[in-house]
Tab-separated table of C-alpha atoms in Angstrom:
chain	number	residue	atom	x	y	z
U	1	MET	CA	136.659	103.184	84.870
U	2	LYS	CA	137.014	106.339	85.079
U	3	ASN	CA	136.998	107.592	89.296
U	4	TYR	CA	134.415	111.208	89.159
U	5	ARG	CA	134.008	113.441	92.232
U	6	TYR	CA	129.857	113.392	92.556
U	7	VAL	CA	128.825	110.318	91.053
U	8	ASP	CA	128.727	108.534	95.242
U	9	ILE	CA	126.722	111.540	95.446
U	10	ILE	CA	123.429	110.875	92.535
U	11	THR	CA	123.756	107.282	93.974
U	12	ALA	CA	122.656	108.169	97.181
U	13	LEU	CA	120.766	111.392	96.306
U	14	PHE	CA	119.090	108.734	93.206
U	15	VAL	CA	118.378	105.231	95.677
U	16	VAL	CA	116.636	107.985	98.298
U	17	VAL	CA	114.716	108.635	95.387
U	18	LEU	CA	113.335	105.541	94.881
U	19	VAL	CA	113.153	103.921	97.970
U	20	VAL	CA	111.132	106.805	99.885
U	21	SER	CA	108.985	106.594	96.804
U	22	ASN	CA	107.883	103.254	97.217
U	23	ILE	CA	106.980	104.559	101.061
U	24	ALA	CA	105.123	106.905	99.628
U	25	SER	CA	103.378	104.566	97.041
U	26	THR	CA	100.965	103.550	99.911
U	27	LYS	CA	99.232	106.548	99.537
U	28	VAL	CA	96.078	107.250	97.441
U	29	VAL	CA	96.683	111.247	96.850
U	30	LEU	CA	94.477	114.554	95.448
U	31	LEU	CA	96.298	117.383	94.003
U	32	GLY	CA	94.140	119.962	91.597
U	33	PRO	CA	92.359	117.783	88.600
U	34	PHE	CA	95.661	114.148	89.632
U	35	THR	CA	94.738	110.876	91.396
U	36	PHE	CA	97.373	109.136	91.315
U	37	ASP	CA	100.041	107.665	94.859
U	38	GLY	CA	101.917	109.578	97.441
U	39	GLY	CA	105.708	108.559	95.285
U	40	THR	CA	104.562	109.950	92.611
U	41	VAL	CA	105.577	113.705	94.245
U	42	LEU	CA	108.824	112.596	94.430
U	43	PHE	CA	109.878	109.828	91.806
U	44	PRO	CA	109.615	112.239	88.942
U	45	LEU	CA	113.053	113.123	90.311
U	46	ALA	CA	115.120	109.258	89.418
U	47	TYR	CA	114.333	110.076	86.272
U	48	ILE	CA	115.831	113.617	85.834
U	49	PHE	CA	118.935	112.204	88.473
U	50	GLY	CA	119.256	109.219	85.830
U	51	ASP	CA	119.559	112.272	83.004
U	52	VAL	CA	121.647	113.911	84.706
U	53	LEU	CA	123.988	110.214	85.281
U	54	THR	CA	123.734	109.908	81.313
U	55	GLU	CA	123.887	113.415	79.690
U	56	VAL	CA	127.270	114.004	81.708
U	57	TYR	CA	128.544	110.472	82.785
U	58	GLY	CA	127.643	107.783	79.202
U	59	TYR	CA	125.440	104.907	79.904
U	60	LYS	CA	127.129	102.437	80.780
U	61	ARG	CA	127.864	104.608	84.462
U	62	SER	CA	123.708	105.536	84.496
U	63	ARG	CA	123.687	101.352	85.031
U	64	ARG	CA	125.348	100.693	86.938
U	65	VAL	CA	123.955	102.938	88.903
U	66	ILE	CA	120.337	101.642	87.824
U	67	TRP	CA	121.234	97.950	88.658
U	68	THR	CA	122.022	99.850	92.366
U	69	GLY	CA	119.153	101.349	92.951
U	70	PHE	CA	117.675	97.663	91.640
U	71	PHE	CA	118.853	96.060	94.395
U	72	LEU	CA	118.169	98.443	96.503
U	73	LEU	CA	115.266	98.896	96.466
U	74	LEU	CA	114.544	94.588	96.537
U	75	LEU	CA	116.129	94.428	99.448
U	76	SER	CA	114.451	97.510	101.056
U	77	ALA	CA	111.417	95.106	99.827
U	78	LEU	CA	112.363	92.444	102.019
U	79	THR	CA	113.351	93.577	105.588
U	80	PHE	CA	109.638	95.832	105.223
U	81	GLY	CA	108.123	91.747	104.117
U	82	LEU	CA	110.607	90.068	107.052
U	83	VAL	CA	109.626	92.726	109.701
U	84	GLY	CA	106.091	92.999	109.542
U	85	ALA	CA	106.335	88.912	109.074
U	86	LEU	CA	107.645	88.778	112.760
U	87	PRO	CA	105.531	88.726	115.649
U	88	ALA	CA	105.426	91.308	117.441
U	89	PRO	CA	104.442	91.771	121.591
U	90	SER	CA	101.008	90.256	123.059
U	91	ASP	CA	101.366	94.385	124.375
U	92	GLU	CA	98.777	96.562	123.527
U	93	PHE	CA	101.084	99.441	122.030
U	94	SER	CA	102.593	96.630	120.721
U	95	GLN	CA	100.026	94.954	118.617
U	96	LYS	CA	99.452	98.733	117.484
U	97	SER	CA	102.343	99.449	116.203
U	98	ALA	CA	102.142	96.037	114.965
U	99	GLU	CA	99.178	97.674	112.898
U	100	ALA	CA	100.671	100.480	111.380
U	101	PHE	CA	103.565	98.969	111.035
U	102	SER	CA	101.178	96.324	108.324
U	103	THR	CA	99.570	98.960	107.167
U	104	ILE	CA	102.151	101.473	105.747
U	105	LEU	CA	104.480	99.096	104.776
U	106	GLY	CA	103.274	95.716	104.114
U	107	LEU	CA	103.399	94.799	100.858
U	108	VAL	CA	101.270	93.380	99.247
U	109	PRO	CA	103.979	90.986	96.500
U	110	ARG	CA	103.110	91.855	94.080
U	111	ILE	CA	102.813	95.945	94.139
U	112	VAL	CA	106.555	94.719	95.355
U	113	LEU	CA	107.146	93.075	91.695
U	114	ALA	CA	104.864	95.621	89.884
U	115	SER	CA	107.101	98.343	91.116
U	116	LEU	CA	110.489	96.572	90.330
U	117	VAL	CA	109.955	95.548	87.124
U	118	ALA	CA	108.367	98.935	86.576
U	119	TYR	CA	111.975	100.449	87.711
U	120	TRP	CA	113.465	98.707	85.583
U	121	VAL	CA	112.284	98.596	82.846
U	122	GLY	CA	110.880	102.776	82.814
U	123	GLU	CA	114.643	103.666	84.069
U	124	PHE	CA	117.077	101.676	81.355
U	125	ALA	CA	114.781	103.144	78.600
U	126	ASN	CA	114.913	106.731	79.619
U	127	SER	CA	118.993	105.737	79.827
U	128	TYR	CA	119.597	103.958	75.888
U	129	ILE	CA	117.347	106.916	74.635
U	130	LEU	CA	119.187	109.633	76.043
U	131	ALA	CA	122.129	107.858	75.211
U	132	ARG	CA	121.259	107.260	71.913
U	133	LEU	CA	120.038	111.149	70.992
U	134	LYS	CA	123.197	112.615	72.667
U	135	VAL	CA	124.853	110.930	69.582
U	136	ALA	CA	122.689	111.455	67.069
U	137	THR	CA	122.377	115.410	67.763
U	138	GLN	CA	125.762	115.677	69.105
U	139	GLY	CA	124.846	117.002	72.686
U	140	ARG	CA	122.446	119.682	71.006
U	141	PHE	CA	118.409	120.294	72.212
U	142	LEU	CA	119.280	118.203	75.845
U	143	ALA	CA	115.782	119.778	76.974
U	144	LEU	CA	114.825	117.511	73.549
U	145	ARG	CA	115.911	114.779	74.505
U	146	THR	CA	115.905	114.683	78.234
U	147	PHE	CA	111.759	115.104	77.059
U	148	ALA	CA	112.058	112.688	75.015
U	149	SER	CA	113.539	109.788	76.841
U	150	THR	CA	110.926	111.085	80.113
U	151	LEU	CA	107.832	110.718	77.338
U	152	VAL	CA	108.847	106.655	76.444
U	153	GLY	CA	110.949	105.814	79.952
U	154	GLN	CA	107.334	107.364	82.186
U	155	GLY	CA	105.499	106.135	79.881
U	156	LEU	CA	107.043	102.505	79.579
U	157	ASP	CA	106.747	102.855	83.887
U	158	THR	CA	103.578	104.323	84.582
U	159	ALA	CA	101.948	101.341	82.252
U	160	ILE	CA	103.397	98.320	83.992
U	161	PHE	CA	103.333	98.960	87.042
U	162	LEU	CA	99.946	99.592	87.532
U	163	LEU	CA	99.268	97.541	85.130
U	164	VAL	CA	100.882	94.478	87.479
U	165	ALA	CA	100.106	95.949	91.005
U	166	PHE	CA	96.289	97.107	90.214
U	167	TYR	CA	94.630	94.881	86.886
U	168	GLY	CA	91.923	93.126	88.876
U	169	VAL	CA	91.834	95.336	91.672
U	170	TRP	CA	90.844	98.525	90.326
U	171	ASP	CA	88.094	99.697	88.387
U	172	ASN	CA	89.724	99.654	84.764
U	173	ASN	CA	88.471	103.682	84.571
U	174	LEU	CA	90.004	103.881	88.212
U	175	LEU	CA	93.263	102.554	86.360
U	176	TRP	CA	93.059	104.901	83.336
U	177	THR	CA	92.348	107.667	85.946
U	178	VAL	CA	95.579	107.158	87.336
U	179	PHE	CA	97.085	106.427	85.081
U	180	VAL	CA	96.815	109.819	83.296
U	181	SER	CA	97.019	111.532	86.187
U	182	ASN	CA	100.291	110.041	86.696
U	183	TYR	CA	102.236	110.475	83.725
U	184	ILE	CA	100.926	113.945	83.288
U	185	PHE	CA	101.932	114.963	86.502
U	186	LYS	CA	105.769	113.527	86.370
U	187	VAL	CA	106.050	114.553	83.360
U	188	GLY	CA	104.872	117.902	83.274
U	189	LEU	CA	106.989	117.815	86.395
U	190	GLU	CA	109.958	116.645	84.241
U	191	VAL	CA	109.408	119.895	82.511
U	192	LEU	CA	109.105	122.273	84.244
U	193	LEU	CA	112.979	121.100	86.426
U	194	THR	CA	115.429	121.582	83.151
U	195	PRO	CA	116.389	124.697	83.342
U	196	VAL	CA	117.425	123.189	86.496
U	197	THR	CA	118.517	119.823	84.720
U	198	TYR	CA	120.815	122.586	82.204
U	199	GLY	CA	122.420	123.308	85.555
U	200	VAL	CA	123.204	120.486	87.579
U	201	VAL	CA	124.998	118.903	84.107
U	202	GLY	CA	125.899	121.933	82.742
U	203	PHE	CA	128.009	122.231	86.689
U	204	LEU	CA	129.115	118.014	86.797
U	205	LYS	CA	130.452	118.736	83.356
U	206	ARG	CA	132.405	121.136	84.503
U	207	ALA	CA	133.351	119.620	87.545
U	208	GLU	CA	133.474	116.432	86.519
U	209	ASN	CA	135.501	118.024	82.895
U	210	GLU	CA	133.440	114.892	82.207
U	211	ASP	CA	130.706	114.879	78.920
U	212	TYR	CA	130.739	111.121	77.605
U	213	TYR	CA	128.858	109.908	73.797
U	214	ASP	CA	127.781	106.528	73.623
U	215	ARG	CA	129.645	106.002	70.116
U	216	ASP	CA	130.672	101.805	70.913
U	217	THR	CA	128.458	101.465	73.915
U	218	ARG	CA	127.233	97.902	74.703
U	219	PHE	CA	123.333	98.768	75.500
U	220	ASN	CA	123.262	95.473	77.078
U	221	PRO	CA	121.413	96.138	80.800
U	222	PHE	CA	122.384	92.960	81.802
U	223	LEU	CA	126.368	93.572	81.678
U	224	LEU	CA	127.172	94.879	85.483
U	225	ARG	CA	130.670	96.961	83.675
């Protein structure tokens, strides 16, 4: 597989966005008319990175990065779970610190599962649709292609996460309110950042001398090469 100058940087940024978003999701926030988990503030960037990876380097390279993010997200969840399960010293400061840690990072298995499944399905759907549309449109209409892939990817991601994590826990009206707020905010943010996506894609295509078309790609998400 061809070596590139900037893939490692994009991969690192992608993973950081995933992990930080997962931690920030422990707080529900209000922003104007929107109600959503705190991770939504940053998480849309993961889809922008996914768009950039697929547009410039192709589905195969994007697939490797998606799996890298998946395993590192799982590692962070397992680490937080292990640290939370280990006993703390009996002094007052340590006990309060342990309680604070458990409150913020003590994610229940259901939420971890929801986050992992939603991320996996949403990211692969986004990458697959973008790659297919690029071939179908012969590389034109980047904004339309990123918008279409985001509509599907973010929709699946948001719906799966909320249903797996909170169905039966939250009232159905609250679930619907949070879904609509999350979905509109995520898609809207990507639309607003479209000029940035264009700029980054253009820079990388020139710098890497690459503009990959997935004409003969095997789209099986379980292939790692």
